[in-house]
Structure formats: C-alpha cells, structure tokens
PDB file of C-alpha atoms in Angstrom:
ATOM      1  CA  MET C   1    -158.103-136.651 230.249  1.00 67.00           C
ATOM      2  CA  GLU C   2    -160.137-133.628 231.309  1.00 78.00           C
ATOM      3  CA  PRO C   3    -158.409-130.882 233.291  1.00 85.00           C
ATOM      4  CA  PRO C   4    -159.369-130.122 236.899  1.00 92.00           C
ATOM      5  CA  ALA C   5    -162.351-127.782 237.180  1.00 93.00           C
ATOM      6  CA  PRO C   6    -161.381-124.651 239.162  1.00 94.00           C
ATOM      7  CA  TYR C   7    -163.671-123.983 242.103  1.00 96.00           C
ATOM      8  CA  SER C   8    -164.118-122.064 245.324  1.00 96.00           C
ATOM      9  CA  ILE C   9    -165.696-123.012 248.640  1.00 96.00           C
ATOM     10  CA  GLU C  10    -169.303-121.822 248.708  1.00 95.00           C
ATOM     11  CA  LYS C  11    -170.157-123.074 252.196  1.00 94.00           C
ATOM     12  CA  ALA C  12    -169.522-125.873 254.665  1.00 95.00           C
ATOM     13  CA  SER C  13    -171.479-127.270 257.588  1.00 93.00           C
ATOM     14  CA  GLY C  14    -168.514-126.910 259.923  1.00 92.00           C
ATOM     15  CA  SER C  15    -164.785-126.333 260.170  1.00 91.00           C
ATOM     16  CA  SER C  16    -162.170-126.393 262.907  1.00 90.00           C
ATOM     17  CA  PHE C  17    -159.876-123.457 263.558  1.00 90.00           C
ATOM     18  CA  GLN C  18    -156.708-125.525 263.163  1.00 93.00           C
ATOM     19  CA  HIS C  19    -157.883-127.254 259.972  1.00 94.00           C
ATOM     20  CA  PRO C  20    -160.098-124.880 257.938  1.00 95.00           C
ATOM     21  CA  VAL C  21    -162.256-125.955 255.028  1.00 95.00           C
ATOM     22  CA  GLU C  22    -160.054-124.065 252.544  1.00 95.00           C
ATOM     23  CA  SER C  23    -157.426-126.787 253.034  1.00 95.00           C
ATOM     24  CA  VAL C  24    -159.224-129.035 250.532  1.00 96.00           C
ATOM     25  CA  LEU C  25    -158.082-126.675 247.762  1.00 96.00           C
ATOM     26  CA  ASP C  26    -154.445-127.711 248.302  1.00 94.00           C
ATOM     27  CA  TYR C  27    -155.151-131.396 247.621  1.00 96.00           C
ATOM     28  CA  ALA C  28    -152.169-132.540 249.675  1.00 95.00           C
ATOM     29  CA  ARG C  29    -151.639-134.581 252.823  1.00 95.00           C
ATOM     30  CA  ALA C  30    -149.790-131.709 254.484  1.00 95.00           C
ATOM     31  CA  THR C  31    -153.106-129.977 255.269  1.00 95.00           C
ATOM     32  CA  TYR C  32    -156.691-131.147 255.646  1.00 96.00           C
ATOM     33  CA  TRP C  33    -160.217-130.011 256.487  1.00 96.00           C
ATOM     34  CA  GLU C  34    -161.654-131.251 259.761  1.00 95.00           C
ATOM     35  CA  SER C  35    -165.020-130.695 261.407  1.00 93.00           C
ATOM     36  CA  PHE C  36    -166.596-131.945 264.629  1.00 91.00           C
ATOM     37  CA  ALA C  37    -169.966-130.225 264.109  1.00 87.00           C
ATOM     38  CA  LYS C  38    -172.190-133.037 262.813  1.00 89.00           C
ATOM     39  CA  PRO C  39    -172.138-136.777 262.039  1.00 89.00           C
ATOM     40  CA  ASN C  40    -172.645-135.843 258.375  1.00 93.00           C
ATOM     41  CA  GLU C  41    -170.589-132.892 257.168  1.00 95.00           C
ATOM     42  CA  THR C  42    -171.577-131.089 253.966  1.00 96.00           C
ATOM     43  CA  ILE C  43    -169.449-128.927 251.710  1.00 97.00           C
ATOM     44  CA  VAL C  44    -170.678-127.045 248.628  1.00 97.00           C
ATOM     45  CA  LEU C  45    -168.199-126.201 245.875  1.00 97.00           C
ATOM     46  CA  ALA C  46    -168.880-123.396 243.387  1.00 97.00           C
ATOM     47  CA  LEU C  47    -167.302-124.134 240.017  1.00 96.00           C
ATOM     48  CA  GLN C  48    -165.622-121.227 238.267  1.00 94.00           C
ATOM     49  CA  SER C  49    -167.826-121.826 235.220  1.00 91.00           C
ATOM     50  CA  LYS C  50    -170.571-124.231 234.223  1.00 90.00           C
ATOM     51  CA  SER C  51    -168.945-127.552 233.375  1.00 90.00           C
ATOM     52  CA  LEU C  52    -169.746-131.092 232.346  1.00 89.00           C
ATOM     53  CA  LEU C  53    -168.415-132.942 235.385  1.00 93.00           C
ATOM     54  CA  SER C  54    -166.838-136.270 234.498  1.00 92.00           C
ATOM     55  CA  GLU C  55    -165.525-137.251 237.923  1.00 95.00           C
ATOM     56  CA  VAL C  56    -164.586-136.000 241.361  1.00 97.00           C
ATOM     57  CA  ARG C  57    -161.459-137.132 243.179  1.00 97.00           C
ATOM     58  CA  ILE C  58    -161.379-137.160 246.960  1.00 97.00           C
ATOM     59  CA  LEU C  59    -158.167-137.489 248.931  1.00 97.00           C
ATOM     60  CA  ASN C  60    -159.712-138.894 252.079  1.00 97.00           C
ATOM     61  CA  LYS C  61    -158.360-138.897 255.616  1.00 96.00           C
ATOM     62  CA  ASN C  62    -160.993-140.570 257.792  1.00 94.00           C
ATOM     63  CA  ALA C  63    -164.468-140.088 256.250  1.00 95.00           C
ATOM     64  CA  HIS C  64    -166.485-143.305 255.986  1.00 95.00           C
ATOM     65  CA  ALA C  65    -168.678-142.550 252.936  1.00 96.00           C
ATOM     66  CA  VAL C  66    -169.904-139.676 250.782  1.00 97.00           C
ATOM     67  CA  ASP C  67    -173.024-138.585 248.894  1.00 96.00           C
ATOM     68  CA  VAL C  68    -172.547-136.563 245.696  1.00 96.00           C
ATOM     69  CA  SER C  69    -175.085-134.025 244.400  1.00 95.00           C
ATOM     70  CA  VAL C  70    -174.944-131.516 241.543  1.00 94.00           C
ATOM     71  CA  ALA C  71    -176.908-128.381 240.677  1.00 93.00           C
ATOM     72  CA  VAL C  72    -176.914-125.422 238.319  1.00 91.00           C
ATOM     73  CA  GLU C  73    -178.254-123.044 240.976  1.00 90.00           C
ATOM     74  CA  ASN C  74    -177.243-123.062 244.617  1.00 91.00           C
ATOM     75  CA  LYS C  75    -180.684-123.863 245.982  1.00 88.00           C
ATOM     76  CA  ARG C  76    -181.371-126.802 248.272  1.00 85.00           C
ATOM     77  CA  ASP C  77    -184.276-128.122 246.202  1.00 84.00           C
ATOM     78  CA  ASP C  78    -182.313-127.897 242.937  1.00 86.00           C
ATOM     79  CA  PHE C  79    -179.569-130.335 243.912  1.00 92.00           C
ATOM     80  CA  ILE C  80    -179.828-133.758 242.271  1.00 91.00           C
ATOM     81  CA  THR C  81    -178.170-136.632 244.140  1.00 92.00           C
ATOM     82  CA  VAL C  82    -176.198-138.764 241.686  1.00 93.00           C
ATOM     83  CA  LYS C  83    -174.171-140.959 244.077  1.00 94.00           C
ATOM     84  CA  THR C  84    -175.064-142.190 247.567  1.00 94.00           C
ATOM     85  CA  ASP C  85    -173.026-143.933 250.265  1.00 94.00           C
ATOM     86  CA  VAL C  86    -169.857-144.232 248.213  1.00 96.00           C
ATOM     87  CA  ARG C  87    -167.305-145.894 250.510  1.00 96.00           C
ATOM     88  CA  LEU C  88    -164.055-143.990 250.960  1.00 96.00           C
ATOM     89  CA  PRO C  89    -160.883-145.871 251.935  1.00 95.00           C
ATOM     90  CA  LEU C  90    -158.871-144.217 254.696  1.00 94.00           C
ATOM     91  CA  HIS C  91    -155.854-142.117 253.681  1.00 95.00           C
ATOM     92  CA  ARG C  92    -156.349-142.885 249.999  1.00 96.00           C
ATOM     93  CA  GLU C  93    -157.605-141.216 246.853  1.00 97.00           C
ATOM     94  CA  SER C  94    -161.028-142.184 245.530  1.00 96.00           C
ATOM     95  CA  VAL C  95    -162.292-141.478 242.016  1.00 96.00           C
ATOM     96  CA  ILE C  96    -166.074-141.125 241.641  1.00 96.00           C
ATOM     97  CA  LYS C  97    -167.351-141.132 238.048  1.00 94.00           C
ATOM     98  CA  LEU C  98    -170.226-138.745 237.323  1.00 92.00           C
ATOM     99  CA  GLY C  99    -170.846-139.201 233.600  1.00 86.00           C
ATOM    100  CA  TYR C 100    -170.447-135.623 232.281  1.00 87.00           C
ATOM    101  CA  LEU C 101    -173.307-133.945 234.115  1.00 88.00           C
ATOM    102  CA  PRO C 102    -173.776-130.179 233.624  1.00 89.00           C
ATOM    103  CA  ALA C 103    -173.295-128.368 236.915  1.00 92.00           C
ATOM    104  CA  CYS C 104    -172.256-125.107 238.510  1.00 94.00           C
ATOM    105  CA  PHE C 105    -172.277-126.426 242.072  1.00 96.00           C
ATOM    106  CA  LEU C 106    -171.084-129.672 243.603  1.00 97.00           C
ATOM    107  CA  ARG C 107    -172.323-130.768 247.024  1.00 97.00           C
ATOM    108  CA  LEU C 108    -170.523-133.485 248.975  1.00 97.00           C
ATOM    109  CA  THR C 109    -171.943-134.944 252.181  1.00 96.00           C
ATOM    110  CA  PHE C 110    -169.293-136.833 254.126  1.00 97.00           C
ATOM    111  CA  LYS C 111    -170.386-139.416 256.686  1.00 95.00           C
ATOM    112  CA  ARG C 112    -168.483-140.742 259.652  1.00 92.00           C
ATOM    113  CA  GLN C 113    -168.884-144.018 261.494  1.00 87.00           C
ATOM    114  CA  ALA C 114    -166.868-144.405 264.701  1.00 84.00           C
ATOM    115  CA  GLN C 115    -164.708-141.326 264.222  1.00 85.00           C
ATOM    116  CA  THR C 116    -165.082-138.223 266.371  1.00 89.00           C
ATOM    117  CA  SER C 117    -164.717-135.945 263.339  1.00 92.00           C
ATOM    118  CA  VAL C 118    -164.774-135.848 259.548  1.00 95.00           C
ATOM    119  CA  SER C 119    -161.410-135.123 257.923  1.00 96.00           C
ATOM    120  CA  VAL C 120    -160.618-134.764 254.218  1.00 97.00           C
ATOM    121  CA  TYR C 121    -157.256-133.884 252.678  1.00 97.00           C
ATOM    122  CA  GLY C 122    -158.538-132.549 249.380  1.00 97.00           C
ATOM    123  CA  ILE C 123    -161.265-132.465 246.724  1.00 98.00           C
ATOM    124  CA  ARG C 124    -160.670-132.102 242.994  1.00 97.00           C
ATOM    125  CA  PRO C 125    -163.503-132.164 240.406  1.00 97.00           C
ATOM    126  CA  PHE C 126    -162.739-132.824 236.742  1.00 96.00           C
ATOM    127  CA  GLY C 127    -164.745-131.876 233.682  1.00 91.00           C
ATOM    128  CA  VAL C 128    -165.121-129.896 230.481  1.00 88.00           C
ATOM    129  CA  ALA C 129    -166.147-126.257 230.715  1.00 88.00           C
ATOM    130  CA  CYS C 130    -169.312-125.612 228.708  1.00 82.00           C
ATOM    131  CA  GLY C 131    -167.707-122.535 227.150  1.00 78.00           C
ATOM    132  CA  VAL C 132    -164.839-124.636 225.822  1.00 79.00           C
ATOM    133  CA  LEU C 133    -167.279-127.241 224.513  1.00 74.00           C
ATOM    134  CA  GLU C 134    -169.264-124.623 222.600  1.00 70.00           C
ATOM    135  CA  GLN C 135    -166.121-123.013 221.216  1.00 74.00           C
ATOM    136  CA  ASP C 136    -164.418-126.224 220.076  1.00 72.00           C
ATOM    137  CA  GLY C 137    -167.411-128.438 219.293  1.00 69.00           C
ATOM    138  CA  GLY C 138    -169.804-125.890 217.847  1.00 70.00           C
ATOM    139  CA  PRO C 139    -173.317-124.829 218.881  1.00 71.00           C
ATOM    140  CA  ALA C 140    -174.967-128.077 217.719  1.00 65.00           C
ATOM    141  CA  LEU C 141    -172.837-130.317 219.936  1.00 66.00           C
ATOM    142  CA  PHE C 142    -173.135-127.864 222.820  1.00 62.00           C
ATOM    143  CA  ASN C 143    -176.933-127.824 222.504  1.00 66.00           C
ATOM    144  CA  VAL C 144    -177.244-131.617 222.548  1.00 64.00           C
ATOM    145  CA  VAL C 145    -174.626-132.460 225.168  1.00 66.00           C
ATOM    146  CA  SER C 146    -175.019-129.542 227.570  1.00 65.00           C
ATOM    147  CA  PHE C 147    -178.310-127.690 227.122  1.00 66.00           C
ATOM    148  CA  LYS C 148    -180.542-130.721 226.475  1.00 68.00           C
ATOM    149  CA  THR C 149    -178.972-132.718 229.301  1.00 73.00           C
ATOM    150  CA  GLU C 150    -179.438-129.802 231.679  1.00 75.00           C
ATOM    151  CA  ALA C 151    -183.096-129.433 230.672  1.00 74.00           C
ATOM    152  CA  ILE C 152    -183.759-133.127 231.316  1.00 71.00           C
ATOM    153  CA  LEU C 153    -181.835-133.291 234.582  1.00 74.00           C
ATOM    154  CA  TYR C 154    -183.014-130.058 236.212  1.00 74.00           C
ATOM    155  CA  GLY C 155    -186.136-129.149 234.241  1.00 70.00           C
ATOM    156  CA  PRO C 156    -189.798-129.835 235.086  1.00 62.00           C
ATOM    157  CA  SER C 157    -190.068-132.834 232.761  1.00 53.00           C
ATOM    158  CA  LEU C 158    -189.194-135.420 235.424  1.00 52.00           C
ATOM    159  CA  PRO C 159    -191.233-135.918 238.623  1.00 46.00           C
ATOM    160  CA  ALA C 160    -187.953-136.562 240.452  1.00 45.00           C
ATOM    161  CA  SER C 161    -186.897-132.999 239.699  1.00 44.00           C
ATOM    162  CA  LEU C 162    -189.955-131.627 241.531  1.00 48.00           C
ATOM    163  CA  PRO C 163    -189.434-132.530 245.199  1.00 47.00           C
ATOM    164  CA  ARG C 164    -192.126-130.104 246.322  1.00 46.00           C
ATOM    165  CA  ARG C 165    -194.852-132.054 244.526  1.00 40.00           C
ATOM    166  CA  ASP C 166    -195.133-134.604 247.302  1.00 39.00           C
ATOM    167  CA  CYS C 167    -198.390-134.355 249.208  1.00 39.00           C
ATOM    168  CA  LEU C 168    -197.159-136.884 251.801  1.00 41.00           C
ATOM    169  CA  SER C 169    -194.110-134.858 252.816  1.00 41.00           C
ATOM    170  CA  ASP C 170    -193.717-133.935 256.483  1.00 43.00           C
ATOM    171  CA  HIS C 171    -192.410-130.476 255.700  1.00 45.00           C
ATOM    172  CA  ILE C 172    -193.668-129.286 252.317  1.00 45.00           C
ATOM    173  CA  SER C 173    -196.907-129.230 250.391  1.00 43.00           C
ATOM    174  CA  GLY C 174    -197.562-129.866 246.729  1.00 42.00           C
ATOM    175  CA  PHE C 175    -199.604-131.618 244.062  1.00 40.00           C
ATOM    176  CA  SER C 176    -200.622-135.224 243.604  1.00 40.00           C
ATOM    177  CA  ILE C 177    -200.629-136.575 240.052  1.00 40.00           C
ATOM    178  CA  LEU C 178    -203.046-139.363 239.149  1.00 42.00           C
ATOM    179  CA  PRO C 179    -203.748-140.996 235.774  1.00 44.00           C
ATOM    180  CA  SER C 180    -206.859-139.782 234.020  1.00 42.00           C
ATOM    181  CA  THR C 181    -209.730-142.227 233.471  1.00 42.00           C
ATOM    182  CA  SER C 182    -210.425-141.087 229.917  1.00 42.00           C
ATOM    183  CA  ASN C 183    -206.940-141.157 228.415  1.00 44.00           C
ATOM    184  CA  ASP C 184    -203.285-141.523 229.277  1.00 42.00           C
ATOM    185  CA  ARG C 185    -202.821-137.930 230.335  1.00 41.00           C
ATOM    186  CA  CYS C 186    -202.418-136.950 233.960  1.00 44.00           C
ATOM    187  CA  HIS C 187    -204.289-134.333 235.907  1.00 42.00           C
ATOM    188  CA  HIS C 188    -203.405-132.422 239.054  1.00 41.00           C
ATOM    189  CA  ILE C 189    -205.289-132.669 242.314  1.00 41.00           C
ATOM    190  CA  PRO C 190    -205.408-129.415 244.302  1.00 43.00           C
ATOM    191  CA  PRO C 191    -202.454-129.043 246.677  1.00 46.00           C
ATOM    192  CA  SER C 192    -202.877-130.528 250.151  1.00 47.00           C
ATOM    193  CA  ARG C 193    -200.949-129.138 253.096  1.00 49.00           C
ATOM    194  CA  SER C 194    -198.271-131.140 254.848  1.00 52.00           C
ATOM    195  CA  PRO C 195    -198.825-132.648 258.329  1.00 55.00           C
ATOM    196  CA  GLU C 196    -196.429-130.079 259.783  1.00 55.00           C
ATOM    197  CA  TRP C 197    -198.513-127.224 258.354  1.00 51.00           C
ATOM    198  CA  MET C 198    -201.748-128.813 259.582  1.00 53.00           C
ATOM    199  CA  LYS C 199    -200.429-128.996 263.157  1.00 57.00           C
ATOM    200  CA  ARG C 200    -200.071-125.228 263.134  1.00 56.00           C
ATOM    201  CA  HIS C 201    -203.581-124.780 261.694  1.00 54.00           C
ATOM    202  CA  ASP C 202    -205.861-127.100 263.672  1.00 54.00           C
ATOM    203  CA  SER C 203    -208.995-125.392 262.370  1.00 53.00           C
ATOM    204  CA  CYS C 204    -208.258-126.686 258.864  1.00 55.00           C
ATOM    205  CA  VAL C 205    -207.706-130.335 259.814  1.00 55.00           C
ATOM    206  CA  ASP C 206    -211.280-131.443 259.094  1.00 61.00           C
ATOM    207  CA  ALA C 207    -211.265-129.773 255.700  1.00 65.00           C
ATOM    208  CA  GLN C 208    -207.943-131.351 254.818  1.00 59.00           C
ATOM    209  CA  LEU C 209    -209.128-134.819 255.888  1.00 63.00           C
ATOM    210  CA  THR C 210    -212.226-134.433 253.743  1.00 68.00           C
ATOM    211  CA  ARG C 211    -210.101-133.474 250.765  1.00 67.00           C
ATOM    212  CA  LEU C 212    -207.767-136.419 251.374  1.00 65.00           C
ATOM    213  CA  GLU C 213    -210.679-138.875 251.572  1.00 67.00           C
ATOM    214  CA  ALA C 214    -212.082-137.528 248.307  1.00 70.00           C
ATOM    215  CA  THR C 215    -208.671-137.904 246.683  1.00 68.00           C
ATOM    216  CA  LEU C 216    -208.324-141.516 247.832  1.00 66.00           C
ATOM    217  CA  GLN C 217    -211.823-142.378 246.628  1.00 68.00           C
ATOM    218  CA  HIS C 218    -211.064-140.873 243.239  1.00 65.00           C
ATOM    219  CA  ALA C 219    -207.790-142.798 243.033  1.00 60.00           C
ATOM    220  CA  THR C 220    -209.527-146.082 243.902  1.00 57.00           C
ATOM    221  CA  LYS C 221    -212.212-145.491 241.290  1.00 55.00           C
ATOM    222  CA  ALA C 222    -209.640-144.614 238.637  1.00 52.00           C
ATOM    223  CA  HIS C 223    -207.653-147.746 239.476  1.00 49.00           C
ATOM    224  CA  SER C 224    -210.748-149.967 239.181  1.00 49.00           C
ATOM    225  CA  TYR C 225    -211.400-148.731 235.630  1.00 46.00           C
ATOM    226  CA  MET C 226    -208.128-150.289 234.526  1.00 47.00           C
ATOM    227  CA  TYR C 227    -209.442-153.845 235.027  1.00 46.00           C
TER     228      TYR C 227
END
C-alpha cells in the first residue's frame, strides 16, 4: 500500500474561527474543518512533491458529495476533474480511487444538501512520489508512467485540456476546430469573442455576427461534403 502523500493547505473558500481549515491535517474526529461561506466549499491541497495519486481518503462529517480535480500547476484552467458528485456517507471514511494520476495539487469541492455548513474531519491523499519512482524504477519507467501520462492529461493534445478553445463560452473566447474538406486534418477558425465580451463592445456586434454566420455556412458546407 502506498504511503500518505504529505501536503499543506494552499487555499480554501471559507473557514470558521472555531474550526479552521488546518484541522483536516489531523485526520481525527476530535477536530474538523467547518465553513458556512458557500453551498459548495472548495479546498486546494499542495502536495509536498509531485506524486502519482492512487486515492484520496476523506473522513467526512456532514458533506453530501465531493468533486475531485488534479493539476500540476495551481491555475484554475489547469485543473482536470476526475471525479464528480461522489456521495460521502456521514461520519464515515470514504476512499476515492484516482488511478495513479500525476499531480502537484489536489482540489476538492464539497457540496452540502440540507446542512447549514460543510464540515470535514480530515483529508488524506495517497500516492507514489515521482522522485521515488524514478529512483527505484529507473528513468524508463518514470518516463512512461509519469512524464507521458502528465503530457497526455495536461498537455495540448486533448481538446478537453484546452477549456479556453470554446467559442460558445459565456466568459472566455477561443478557437473553433472544424474538419477540413480535403483531408482528415483540422483547421482553426479565427477566434470569436464571447457573449460577455460582446456586451461590453456593442460596436463590434455586427462584425462578430457576420463572422459567426460565415463560420456556420462553412461548417454546413463541410458537413454536406461527407455525404
């Protein structure tokens, strides 16, 4: 069994004075973290070193469910959600398997239902430190298990890892990717601004609508060539 991965508290969405967020480090029912700030409370854990996370154990008090996200850098857009709406039994320990994902940061979003607050006794991630893996397994195993997995999960190879390339987003702008008519490669359409940006720049609305119409016409024509 893997040892617990040492960590520190990077940040939390809220914390009460009587029950601070640092209480989750104790992993005991004598103390707990409690917050009344939001319906969904988020805590970000900074691992002491980059590790392949195998599981995270949560000693729950009254949280209803949790979302689990991992990242190598502590940036909002870099977090990849790996578990959503995992039910947490009250006053019990839950084990959430992660499958040895490389990570430096672990973000947990706790959700409440009828409770007035979110309370958690403790959090304990488990995994293998990448430094230990390279030392004991050699550079070849480290490259395949850690480096390659990290490149696939967080790199630009997957559209899911590029949340800003969504031209229909309400808050961000980006690229649309459509299949080419001549071969299987894809090409990029110039970035179109988000609706939120367009509201602040009314003079550009007509130009943006024209660009959107041209994009839709091109997409329809490209789709018709497939039949």
